[in-house]
């Protein structure tokens, strides 16, 4: 016996009577003249009526009807929100949801014309897709909030582990576990809830075919009219096709990401210095101690673009220029454009050192598994320097150190620090610099040194902040226990963006003061310092329209060192202004190797 035949007989059974009242969805079947009324639609309505004849709904029909209507409204809101919600938190406004989504109109039309079985399959697929789409938009919100870019479906999965580690280091193991559990529950629940919502709405349209058809005709006509007229509300088009564009962009992003490995391999195969003999490398720096120092999140806004922050930071830089000049040091400064912003320090570090644009994890892995010469490995290749790394942020094995040409790496466990963490930062900057002096630079008759030093105290979340103390007071770092206790609570700071900006500025000032004070006290005639930022801080500090420029300075006691870069047109002092040159960060390696090679200073840098 067919399904339709059985459905026709249901109203005559003992289980359903006409006295049961309205069904939860007002399941009156449309007149045969309606747009989609059929035996199948009638069978669905009657089947649902049979299912709700007894139990709680049968005993409380009025309450059941209210619950059903509320559930239906929630389903409508959920589906529309999934389609219309932007993928950036800053764009989530009431106006964003006051639009007509063409995807919703077309999707509803498809469900309306399909037969029952096909409609259910389409509703399940559509609901699952909307759920996954919403998860992707949430991922985008997080990535835009930190990295000012969308989540990459091919390349960014590994960064989720980094995010979990950052949360653990910032708020503790319990907070990290809670965050992971919440994310997993949300990821599992969204596709299910969205599928149930679409199924409910598809059944409702099938029961009210005439009304649904008329509504879709009105909405479709309104969308076409608004699109033709370019009608907008608060700068947003009323006729929305944002989800279709979003999906199209993601398809293009996936294709580009899949091809990126081939593109990068082609770029990496070109290296002007790959065949340079060791005795022709860095001849202009022989006998010098060269320190490449990264200051975490030290960006252009702190020095120039944000007047409030720059007014304070520039005083530190101006004072530092004067202090260093008194002990015989000169400096030149400019800007580099970083491949990242907000986070991803290791990508900036490898871009700076390799001469290649490293803006994703796949490129980083390809680079560090290659034989390409970096700035730091060039020093090692000459055999004229001992190469070391001061890496307070490294907490586990770091095999990449071999690729970067570092003879010895001092991580957070090998600096002799016994004091407290400052949120994410394992070792305060001043202590890291003091450890370098104690372990390497301060040793008598040491070989020339090349050191890569990471100053991490200005790493997000910027609270609490360490303070500079007398160099002879540092000891094993336990002096910082009282300093941390007197500092700000990061959870309280992040409730107010103004406080976040203030603490970020103070952290940058601490890092700069520590570095300037180190050179002032321990620098000598052979000291050459190159220090720079790795990227701008997160949008909470600088907004989502900030440039990717970071300051870079070269400091030296020997005038001949700075004479080598006279053709660069960098500005005197530690503080570059708006007229200072801006280079891509990947261009620095070749310029530096050229300037300090055998013909440096006599030819134009590449």
PDB file of C-alpha atoms in Angstrom, residues 135 177-191:
ATOM      1  CA  UNK A 135      31.327  28.132  12.083  1.00  0.00           C
ATOM      2  CA  UNK A 177      40.113  23.609  28.841  1.00  0.00           C
ATOM      3  CA  UNK A 178      36.877  25.550  29.267  1.00  0.00           C
ATOM      4  CA  UNK A 179      37.532  27.436  26.046  1.00  0.00           C
ATOM      5  CA  UNK A 180      38.259  24.259  24.074  1.00  0.00           C
ATOM      6  CA  UNK A 181      35.185  22.481  25.437  1.00  0.00           C
ATOM      7  CA  UNK A 182      32.999  25.467  24.573  1.00  0.00           C
ATOM      8  CA  UNK A 183      34.370  25.628  21.027  1.00  0.00           C
ATOM      9  CA  UNK A 184      33.865  21.879  20.466  1.00  0.00           C
ATOM     10  CA  UNK A 185      30.279  21.992  21.743  1.00  0.00           C
ATOM     11  CA  UNK A 186      29.502  24.970  19.521  1.00  0.00           C
ATOM     12  CA  UNK A 187      31.078  23.326  16.480  1.00  0.00           C
ATOM     13  CA  UNK A 188      29.031  20.161  16.991  1.00  0.00           C
ATOM     14  CA  UNK A 189      25.766  21.878  17.890  1.00  0.00           C
ATOM     15  CA  UNK A 190      25.568  24.498  15.142  1.00  0.00           C
ATOM     16  CA  UNK A 191      25.122  22.144  12.159  1.00  0.00           C
TER      17      UNK A 191
END
